[in-house]
PDB file of C-alpha atoms in Angstrom:
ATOM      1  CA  UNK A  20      22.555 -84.575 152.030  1.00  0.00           C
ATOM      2  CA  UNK A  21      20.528 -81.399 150.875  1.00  0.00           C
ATOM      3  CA  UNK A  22      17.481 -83.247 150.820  1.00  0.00           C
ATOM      4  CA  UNK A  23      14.349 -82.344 152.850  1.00  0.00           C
ATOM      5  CA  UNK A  24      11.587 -85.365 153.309  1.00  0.00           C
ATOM      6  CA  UNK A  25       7.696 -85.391 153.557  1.00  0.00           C
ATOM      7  CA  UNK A  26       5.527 -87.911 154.223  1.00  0.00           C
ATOM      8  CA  UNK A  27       2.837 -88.681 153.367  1.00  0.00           C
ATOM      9  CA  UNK A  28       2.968 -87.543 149.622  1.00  0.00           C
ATOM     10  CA  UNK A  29      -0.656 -87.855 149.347  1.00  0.00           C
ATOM     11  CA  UNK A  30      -3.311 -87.903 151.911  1.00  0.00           C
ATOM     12  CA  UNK A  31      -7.648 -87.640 151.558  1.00  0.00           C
ATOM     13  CA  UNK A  32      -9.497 -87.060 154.619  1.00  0.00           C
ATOM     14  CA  UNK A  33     -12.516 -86.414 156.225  1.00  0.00           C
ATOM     15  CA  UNK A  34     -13.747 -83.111 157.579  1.00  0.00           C
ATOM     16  CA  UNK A  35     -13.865 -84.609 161.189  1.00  0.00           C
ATOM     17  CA  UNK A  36     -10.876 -86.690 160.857  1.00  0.00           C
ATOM     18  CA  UNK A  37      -7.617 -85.951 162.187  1.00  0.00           C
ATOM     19  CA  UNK A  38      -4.085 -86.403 160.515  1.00  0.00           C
ATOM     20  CA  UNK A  39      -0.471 -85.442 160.744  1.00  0.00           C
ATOM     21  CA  UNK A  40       2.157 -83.981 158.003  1.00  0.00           C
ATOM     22  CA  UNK A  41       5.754 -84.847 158.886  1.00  0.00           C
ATOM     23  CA  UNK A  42       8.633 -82.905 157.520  1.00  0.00           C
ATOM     24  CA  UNK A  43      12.595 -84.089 158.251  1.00  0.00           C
ATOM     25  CA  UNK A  44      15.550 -82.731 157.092  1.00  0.00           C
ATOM     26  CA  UNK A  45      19.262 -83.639 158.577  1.00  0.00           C
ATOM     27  CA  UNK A  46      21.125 -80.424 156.742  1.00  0.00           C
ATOM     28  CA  UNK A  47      21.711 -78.969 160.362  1.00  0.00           C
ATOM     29  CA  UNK A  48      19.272 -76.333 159.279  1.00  0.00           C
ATOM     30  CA  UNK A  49      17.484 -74.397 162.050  1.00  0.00           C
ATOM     31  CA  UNK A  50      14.599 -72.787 160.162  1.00  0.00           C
ATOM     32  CA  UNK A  51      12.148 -74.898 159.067  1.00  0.00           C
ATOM     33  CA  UNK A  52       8.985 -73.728 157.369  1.00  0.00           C
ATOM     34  CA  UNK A  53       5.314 -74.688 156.211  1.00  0.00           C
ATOM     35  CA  UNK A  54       3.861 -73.697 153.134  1.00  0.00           C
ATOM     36  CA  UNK A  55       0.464 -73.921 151.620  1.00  0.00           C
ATOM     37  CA  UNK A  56       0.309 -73.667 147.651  1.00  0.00           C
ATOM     38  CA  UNK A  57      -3.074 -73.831 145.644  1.00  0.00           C
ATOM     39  CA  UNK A  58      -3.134 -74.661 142.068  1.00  0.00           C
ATOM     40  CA  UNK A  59      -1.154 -72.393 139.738  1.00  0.00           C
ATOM     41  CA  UNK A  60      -0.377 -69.732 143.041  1.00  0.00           C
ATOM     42  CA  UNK A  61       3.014 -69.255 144.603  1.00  0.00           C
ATOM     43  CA  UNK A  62       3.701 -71.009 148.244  1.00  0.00           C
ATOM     44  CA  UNK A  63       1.472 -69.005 151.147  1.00  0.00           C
ATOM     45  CA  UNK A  64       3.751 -68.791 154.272  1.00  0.00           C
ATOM     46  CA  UNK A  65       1.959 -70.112 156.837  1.00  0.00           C
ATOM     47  CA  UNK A  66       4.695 -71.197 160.050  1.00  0.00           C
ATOM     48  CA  UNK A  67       8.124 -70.789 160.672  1.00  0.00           C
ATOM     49  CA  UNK A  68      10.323 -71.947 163.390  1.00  0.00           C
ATOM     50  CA  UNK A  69      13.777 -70.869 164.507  1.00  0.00           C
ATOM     51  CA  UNK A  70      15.712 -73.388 166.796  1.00  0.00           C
ATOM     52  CA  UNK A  71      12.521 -75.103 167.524  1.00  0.00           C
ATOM     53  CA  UNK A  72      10.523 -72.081 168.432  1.00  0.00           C
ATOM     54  CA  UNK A  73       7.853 -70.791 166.833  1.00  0.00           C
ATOM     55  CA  UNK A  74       8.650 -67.238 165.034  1.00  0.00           C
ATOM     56  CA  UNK A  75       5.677 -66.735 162.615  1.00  0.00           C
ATOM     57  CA  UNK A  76       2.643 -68.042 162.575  1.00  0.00           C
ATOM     58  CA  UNK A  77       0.686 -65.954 159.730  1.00  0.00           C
ATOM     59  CA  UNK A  78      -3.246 -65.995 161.233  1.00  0.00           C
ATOM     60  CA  UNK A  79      -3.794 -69.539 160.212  1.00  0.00           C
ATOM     61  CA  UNK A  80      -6.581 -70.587 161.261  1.00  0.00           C
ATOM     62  CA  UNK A  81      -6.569 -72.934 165.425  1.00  0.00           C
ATOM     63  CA  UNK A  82      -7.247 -76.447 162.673  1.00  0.00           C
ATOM     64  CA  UNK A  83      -3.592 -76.518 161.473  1.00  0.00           C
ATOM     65  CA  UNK A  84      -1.350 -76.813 164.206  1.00  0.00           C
ATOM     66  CA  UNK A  85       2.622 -76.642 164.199  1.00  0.00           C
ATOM     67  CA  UNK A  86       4.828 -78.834 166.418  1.00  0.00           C
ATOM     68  CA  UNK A  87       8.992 -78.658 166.197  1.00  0.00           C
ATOM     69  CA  UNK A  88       9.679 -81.492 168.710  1.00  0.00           C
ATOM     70  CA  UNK A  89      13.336 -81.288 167.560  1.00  0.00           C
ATOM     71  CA  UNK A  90      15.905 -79.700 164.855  1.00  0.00           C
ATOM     72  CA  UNK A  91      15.201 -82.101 162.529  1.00  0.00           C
ATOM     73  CA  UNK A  92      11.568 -82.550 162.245  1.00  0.00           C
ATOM     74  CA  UNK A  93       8.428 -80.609 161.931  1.00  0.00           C
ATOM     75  CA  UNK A  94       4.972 -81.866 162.464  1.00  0.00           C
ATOM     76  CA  UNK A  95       1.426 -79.947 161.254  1.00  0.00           C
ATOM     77  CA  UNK A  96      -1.213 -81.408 162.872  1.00  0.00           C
ATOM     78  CA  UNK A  97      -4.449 -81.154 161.089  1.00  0.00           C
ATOM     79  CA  UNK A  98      -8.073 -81.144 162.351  1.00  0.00           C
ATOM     80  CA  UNK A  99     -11.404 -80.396 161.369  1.00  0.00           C
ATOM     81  CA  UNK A 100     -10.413 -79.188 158.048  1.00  0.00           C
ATOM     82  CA  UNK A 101     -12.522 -77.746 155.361  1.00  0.00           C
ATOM     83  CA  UNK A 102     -12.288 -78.731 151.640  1.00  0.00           C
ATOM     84  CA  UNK A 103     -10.998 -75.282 150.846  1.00  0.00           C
ATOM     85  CA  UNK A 104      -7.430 -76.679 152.775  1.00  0.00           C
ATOM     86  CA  UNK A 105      -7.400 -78.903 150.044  1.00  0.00           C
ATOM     87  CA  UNK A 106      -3.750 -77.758 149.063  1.00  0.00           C
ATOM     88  CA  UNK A 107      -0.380 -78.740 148.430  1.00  0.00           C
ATOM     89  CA  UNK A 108       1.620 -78.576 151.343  1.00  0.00           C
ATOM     90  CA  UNK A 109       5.345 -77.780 151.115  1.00  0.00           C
ATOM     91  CA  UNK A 110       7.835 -77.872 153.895  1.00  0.00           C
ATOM     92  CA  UNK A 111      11.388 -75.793 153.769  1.00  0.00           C
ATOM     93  CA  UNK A 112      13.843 -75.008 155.524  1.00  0.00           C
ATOM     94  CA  UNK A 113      16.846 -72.933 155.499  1.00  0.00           C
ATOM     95  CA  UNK A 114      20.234 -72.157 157.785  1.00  0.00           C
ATOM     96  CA  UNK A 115      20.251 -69.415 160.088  1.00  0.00           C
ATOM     97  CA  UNK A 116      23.572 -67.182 159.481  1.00  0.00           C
ATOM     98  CA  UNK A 117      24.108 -63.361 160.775  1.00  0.00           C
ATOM     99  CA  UNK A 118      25.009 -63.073 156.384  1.00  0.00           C
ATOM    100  CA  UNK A 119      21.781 -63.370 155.587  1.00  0.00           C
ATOM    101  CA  UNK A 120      20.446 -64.828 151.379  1.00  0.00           C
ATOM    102  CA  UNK A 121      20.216 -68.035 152.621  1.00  0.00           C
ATOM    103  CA  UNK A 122      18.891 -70.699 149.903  1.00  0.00           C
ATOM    104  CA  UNK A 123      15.461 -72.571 151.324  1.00  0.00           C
ATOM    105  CA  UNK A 124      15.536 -76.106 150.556  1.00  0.00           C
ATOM    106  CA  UNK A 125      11.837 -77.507 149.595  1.00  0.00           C
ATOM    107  CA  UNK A 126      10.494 -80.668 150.285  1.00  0.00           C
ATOM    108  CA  UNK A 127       7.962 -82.205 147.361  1.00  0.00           C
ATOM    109  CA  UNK A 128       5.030 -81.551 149.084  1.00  0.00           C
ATOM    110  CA  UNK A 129       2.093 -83.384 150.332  1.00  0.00           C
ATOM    111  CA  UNK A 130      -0.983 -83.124 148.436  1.00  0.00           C
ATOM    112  CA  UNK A 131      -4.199 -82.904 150.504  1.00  0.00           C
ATOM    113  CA  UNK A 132      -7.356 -83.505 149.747  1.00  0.00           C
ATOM    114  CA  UNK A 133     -10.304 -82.642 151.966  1.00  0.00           C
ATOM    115  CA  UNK A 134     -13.631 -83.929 151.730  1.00  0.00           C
TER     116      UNK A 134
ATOM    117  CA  UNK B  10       7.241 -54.474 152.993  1.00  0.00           C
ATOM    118  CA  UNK B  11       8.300 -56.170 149.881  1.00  0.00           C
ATOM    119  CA  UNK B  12       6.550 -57.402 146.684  1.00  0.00           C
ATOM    120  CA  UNK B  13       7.754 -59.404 143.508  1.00  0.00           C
ATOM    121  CA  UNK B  14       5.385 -58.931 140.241  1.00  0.00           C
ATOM    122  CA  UNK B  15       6.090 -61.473 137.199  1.00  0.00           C
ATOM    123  CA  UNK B  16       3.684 -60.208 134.822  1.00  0.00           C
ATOM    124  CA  UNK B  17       4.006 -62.684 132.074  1.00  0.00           C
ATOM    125  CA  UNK B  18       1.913 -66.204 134.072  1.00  0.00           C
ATOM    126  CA  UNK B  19       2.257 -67.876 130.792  1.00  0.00           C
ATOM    127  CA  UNK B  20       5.415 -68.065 128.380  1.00  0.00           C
ATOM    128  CA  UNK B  21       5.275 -70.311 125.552  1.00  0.00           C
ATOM    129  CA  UNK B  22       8.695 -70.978 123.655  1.00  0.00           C
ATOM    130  CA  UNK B  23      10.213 -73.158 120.898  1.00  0.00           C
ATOM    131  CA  UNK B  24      12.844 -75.218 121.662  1.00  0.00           C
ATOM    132  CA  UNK B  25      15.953 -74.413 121.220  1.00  0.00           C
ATOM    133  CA  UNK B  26      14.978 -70.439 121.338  1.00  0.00           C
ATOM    134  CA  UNK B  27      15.694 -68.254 124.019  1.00  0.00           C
ATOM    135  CA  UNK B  28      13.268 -67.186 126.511  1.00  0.00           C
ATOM    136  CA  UNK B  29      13.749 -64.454 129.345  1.00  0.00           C
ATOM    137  CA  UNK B  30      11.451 -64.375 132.249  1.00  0.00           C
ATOM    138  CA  UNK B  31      10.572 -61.139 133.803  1.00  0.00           C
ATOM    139  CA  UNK B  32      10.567 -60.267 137.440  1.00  0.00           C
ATOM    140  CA  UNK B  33      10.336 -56.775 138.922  1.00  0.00           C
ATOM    141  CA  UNK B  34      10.258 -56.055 142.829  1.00  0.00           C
ATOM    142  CA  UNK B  35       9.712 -53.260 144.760  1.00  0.00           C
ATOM    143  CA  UNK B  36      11.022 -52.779 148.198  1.00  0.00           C
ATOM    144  CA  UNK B  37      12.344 -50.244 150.474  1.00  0.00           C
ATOM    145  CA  UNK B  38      15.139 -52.001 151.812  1.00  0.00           C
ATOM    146  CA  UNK B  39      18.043 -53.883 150.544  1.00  0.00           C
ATOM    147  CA  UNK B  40      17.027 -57.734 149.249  1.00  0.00           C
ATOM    148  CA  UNK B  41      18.163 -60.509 148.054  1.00  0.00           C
ATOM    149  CA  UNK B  42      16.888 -62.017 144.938  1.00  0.00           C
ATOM    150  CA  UNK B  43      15.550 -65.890 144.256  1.00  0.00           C
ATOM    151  CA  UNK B  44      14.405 -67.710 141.054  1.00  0.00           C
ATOM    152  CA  UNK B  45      13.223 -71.271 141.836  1.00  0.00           C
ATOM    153  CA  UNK B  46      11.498 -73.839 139.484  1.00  0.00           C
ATOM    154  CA  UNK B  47       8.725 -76.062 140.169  1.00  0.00           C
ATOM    155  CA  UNK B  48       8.172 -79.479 138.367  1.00  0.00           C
ATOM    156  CA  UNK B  49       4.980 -80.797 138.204  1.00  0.00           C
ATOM    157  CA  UNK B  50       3.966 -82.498 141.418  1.00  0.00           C
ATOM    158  CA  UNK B  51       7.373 -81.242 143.102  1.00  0.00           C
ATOM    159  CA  UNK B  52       8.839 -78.635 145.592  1.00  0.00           C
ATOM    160  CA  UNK B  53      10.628 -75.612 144.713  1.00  0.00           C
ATOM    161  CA  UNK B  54      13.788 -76.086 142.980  1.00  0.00           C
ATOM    162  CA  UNK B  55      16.539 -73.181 143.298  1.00  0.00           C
ATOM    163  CA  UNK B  56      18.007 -72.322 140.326  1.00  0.00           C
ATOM    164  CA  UNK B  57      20.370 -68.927 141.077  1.00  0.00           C
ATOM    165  CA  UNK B  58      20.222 -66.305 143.709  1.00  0.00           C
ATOM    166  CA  UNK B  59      21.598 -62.797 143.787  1.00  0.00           C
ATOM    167  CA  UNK B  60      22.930 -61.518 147.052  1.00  0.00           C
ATOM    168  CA  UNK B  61      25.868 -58.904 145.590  1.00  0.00           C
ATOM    169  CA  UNK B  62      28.319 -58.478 143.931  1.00  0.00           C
ATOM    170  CA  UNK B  63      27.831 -59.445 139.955  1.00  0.00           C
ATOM    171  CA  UNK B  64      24.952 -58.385 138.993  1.00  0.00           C
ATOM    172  CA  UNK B  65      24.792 -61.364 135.997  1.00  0.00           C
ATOM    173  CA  UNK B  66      24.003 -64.526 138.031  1.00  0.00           C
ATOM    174  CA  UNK B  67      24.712 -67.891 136.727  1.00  0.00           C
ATOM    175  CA  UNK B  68      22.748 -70.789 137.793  1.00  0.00           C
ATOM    176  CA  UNK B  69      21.742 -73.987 137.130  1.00  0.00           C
ATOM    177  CA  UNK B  70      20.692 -75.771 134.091  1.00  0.00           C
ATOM    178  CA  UNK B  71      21.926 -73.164 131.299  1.00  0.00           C
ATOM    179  CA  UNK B  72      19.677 -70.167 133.665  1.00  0.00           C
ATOM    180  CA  UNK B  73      21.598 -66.757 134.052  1.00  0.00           C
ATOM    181  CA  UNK B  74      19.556 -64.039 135.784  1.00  0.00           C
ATOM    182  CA  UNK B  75      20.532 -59.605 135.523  1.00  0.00           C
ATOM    183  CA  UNK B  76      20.636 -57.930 138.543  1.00  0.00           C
ATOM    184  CA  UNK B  77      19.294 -54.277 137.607  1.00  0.00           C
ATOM    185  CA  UNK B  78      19.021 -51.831 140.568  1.00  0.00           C
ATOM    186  CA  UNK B  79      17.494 -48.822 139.055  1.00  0.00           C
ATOM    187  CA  UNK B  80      14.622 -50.719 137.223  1.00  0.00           C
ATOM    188  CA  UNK B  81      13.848 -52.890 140.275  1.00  0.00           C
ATOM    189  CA  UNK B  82      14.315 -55.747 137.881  1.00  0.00           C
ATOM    190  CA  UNK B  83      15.697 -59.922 138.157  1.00  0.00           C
ATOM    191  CA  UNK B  84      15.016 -61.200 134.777  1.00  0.00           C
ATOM    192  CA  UNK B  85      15.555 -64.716 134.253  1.00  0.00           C
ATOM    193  CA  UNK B  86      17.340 -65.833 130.682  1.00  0.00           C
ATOM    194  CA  UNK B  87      17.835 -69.015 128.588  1.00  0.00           C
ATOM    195  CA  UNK B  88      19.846 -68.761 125.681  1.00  0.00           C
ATOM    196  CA  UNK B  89      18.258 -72.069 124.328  1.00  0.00           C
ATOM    197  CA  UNK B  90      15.264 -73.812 126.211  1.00  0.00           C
ATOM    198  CA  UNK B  91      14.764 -77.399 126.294  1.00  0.00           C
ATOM    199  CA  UNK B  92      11.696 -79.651 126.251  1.00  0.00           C
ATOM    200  CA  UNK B  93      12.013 -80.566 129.822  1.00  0.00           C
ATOM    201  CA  UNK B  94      12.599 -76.583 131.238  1.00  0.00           C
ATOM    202  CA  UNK B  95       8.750 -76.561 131.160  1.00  0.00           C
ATOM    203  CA  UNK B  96       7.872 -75.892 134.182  1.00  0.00           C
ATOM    204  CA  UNK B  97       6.660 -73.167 137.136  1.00  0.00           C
ATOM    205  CA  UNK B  98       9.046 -70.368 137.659  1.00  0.00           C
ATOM    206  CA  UNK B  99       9.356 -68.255 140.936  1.00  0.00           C
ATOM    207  CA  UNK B 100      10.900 -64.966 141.250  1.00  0.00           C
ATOM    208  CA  UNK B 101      11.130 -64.127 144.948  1.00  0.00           C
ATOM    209  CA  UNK B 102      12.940 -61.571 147.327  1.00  0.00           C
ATOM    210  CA  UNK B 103      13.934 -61.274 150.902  1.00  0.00           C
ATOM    211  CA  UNK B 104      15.137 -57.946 153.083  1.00  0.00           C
ATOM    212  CA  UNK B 105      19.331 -58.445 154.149  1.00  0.00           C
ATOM    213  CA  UNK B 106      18.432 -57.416 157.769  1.00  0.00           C
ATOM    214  CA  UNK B 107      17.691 -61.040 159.034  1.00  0.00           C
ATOM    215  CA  UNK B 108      13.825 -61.388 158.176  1.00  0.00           C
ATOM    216  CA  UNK B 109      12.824 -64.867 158.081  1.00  0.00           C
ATOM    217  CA  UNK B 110      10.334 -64.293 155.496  1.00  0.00           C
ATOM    218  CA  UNK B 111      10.208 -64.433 151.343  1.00  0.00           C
ATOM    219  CA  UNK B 112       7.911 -63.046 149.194  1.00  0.00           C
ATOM    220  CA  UNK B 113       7.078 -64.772 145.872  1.00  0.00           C
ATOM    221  CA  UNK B 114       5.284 -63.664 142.739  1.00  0.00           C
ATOM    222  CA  UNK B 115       2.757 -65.295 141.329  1.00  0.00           C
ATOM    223  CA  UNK B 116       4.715 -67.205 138.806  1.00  0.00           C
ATOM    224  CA  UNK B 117       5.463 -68.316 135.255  1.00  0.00           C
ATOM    225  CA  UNK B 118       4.633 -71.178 133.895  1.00  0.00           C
ATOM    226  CA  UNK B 119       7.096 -71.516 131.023  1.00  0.00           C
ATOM    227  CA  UNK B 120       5.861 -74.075 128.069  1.00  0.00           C
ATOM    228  CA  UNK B 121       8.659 -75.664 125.626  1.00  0.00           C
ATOM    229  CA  UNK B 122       7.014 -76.288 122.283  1.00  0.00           C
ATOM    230  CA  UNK B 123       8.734 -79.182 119.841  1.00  0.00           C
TER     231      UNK B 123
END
């Protein structure tokens, strides 16, 4: 199984609403990532975790929030967003090996929309 | 610090011609080297990777990619494109020494024409 799951594919909300992106894989893969991708621009790193720890967190800004609550699964918690998050969300993850060139494995995204 | 440039953000092609997509990097460590593909309304897709070794890099799909040290380069090659390789093409790169981090360029979209 090398594939990695997001739900919900598609989500519109309000600027004062709250919502949750879920992201599962079951590869055995202990670095999991979030991604933010605009229209016709490459994925934005935005969080990784290794072994359920945070490791990056690239300034995003205190209304997306990260959660690992185990190896399989990664939560962004979203709250008071502005309609410049509208974005494509993409979740990855990747094995952790001393060799190093690991492949990430992509999930299809979820598409936000803010209002 | 890394960076990937793909300087070419459109590439349209006939079908059944060959296309090459161009990536150069620039980087002052070791790195290993990515091409991925992105369907409309999908995640990234790998298609080869070059860690060492070969320097010509099969991959999925037909895709075979040159590994060229001295010009920084990671072009991407079709010898005959199909209707349904249109699509978004990432070059990226990431340092050997364990970094969990990958640095994409901006991207080609490549365009079969019938």
């Amino acid at each position: 199984d090398t594939e990695v799951t997001q739900t919900p594919k598609h989500l519109v909300m309000g600027m004062t609403n709250k919502k949750s992106l879920k992201c599962e894989q079951h590869m055995g893969h202990r670095a999991m990532y979030w991604y933010k991708q605009k229209a016709k621009k490459p994925p934005e790193l935005m969080f990784v975790y290794s072994y359920e720890k945070l490791s990056i967190n690239e300034s995003v800004p205190s209304r997306f929030s990260p959660e690992c609550p185990n190896s399989s699964l990664l939560n962004l918690h979203l709250h008071a967003l502005q309609p410049e998050d509208s974005a494509l969300y993409l979740c990855a993850s990747r094995p952790l090996t001393s060799g190093g060139g690991e492949t990430q494995y992509f999930g299809p995204g979820t598409r936000l929309l803010v209002l | 610090a890394q960076s990937v440039t793909q300087l070419d953000s459109q590439v349209p092609v006939f079908e059944e011609a060959p296309v090459e997509l161009r990536c150069n990097y620039s980087s002052s460590v070791s790195v290993y080297l990515f091409w991925y593909v992105q369907y409309p309304n999908q995640g990234l897709q790998l298609l080869l990777k070059y860690l060492s070794g070969s320097t010509l890099v099969k991959g999925i799909n037909g895709f075979e990619a040159e590994f060229n040290k001295s010009q920084t380069s990671f072009h991407l090659r079709k010898p005959s494109v199909h209707i349904s390789d249109t699509a978004e093409y990432f070059c990226a790169v990431t340092g050997t020494s364990g970094t969990y981090k990958y640095i994409f360029g901006t991207g080609t979209r490549l365009k079969v024409l019938a």
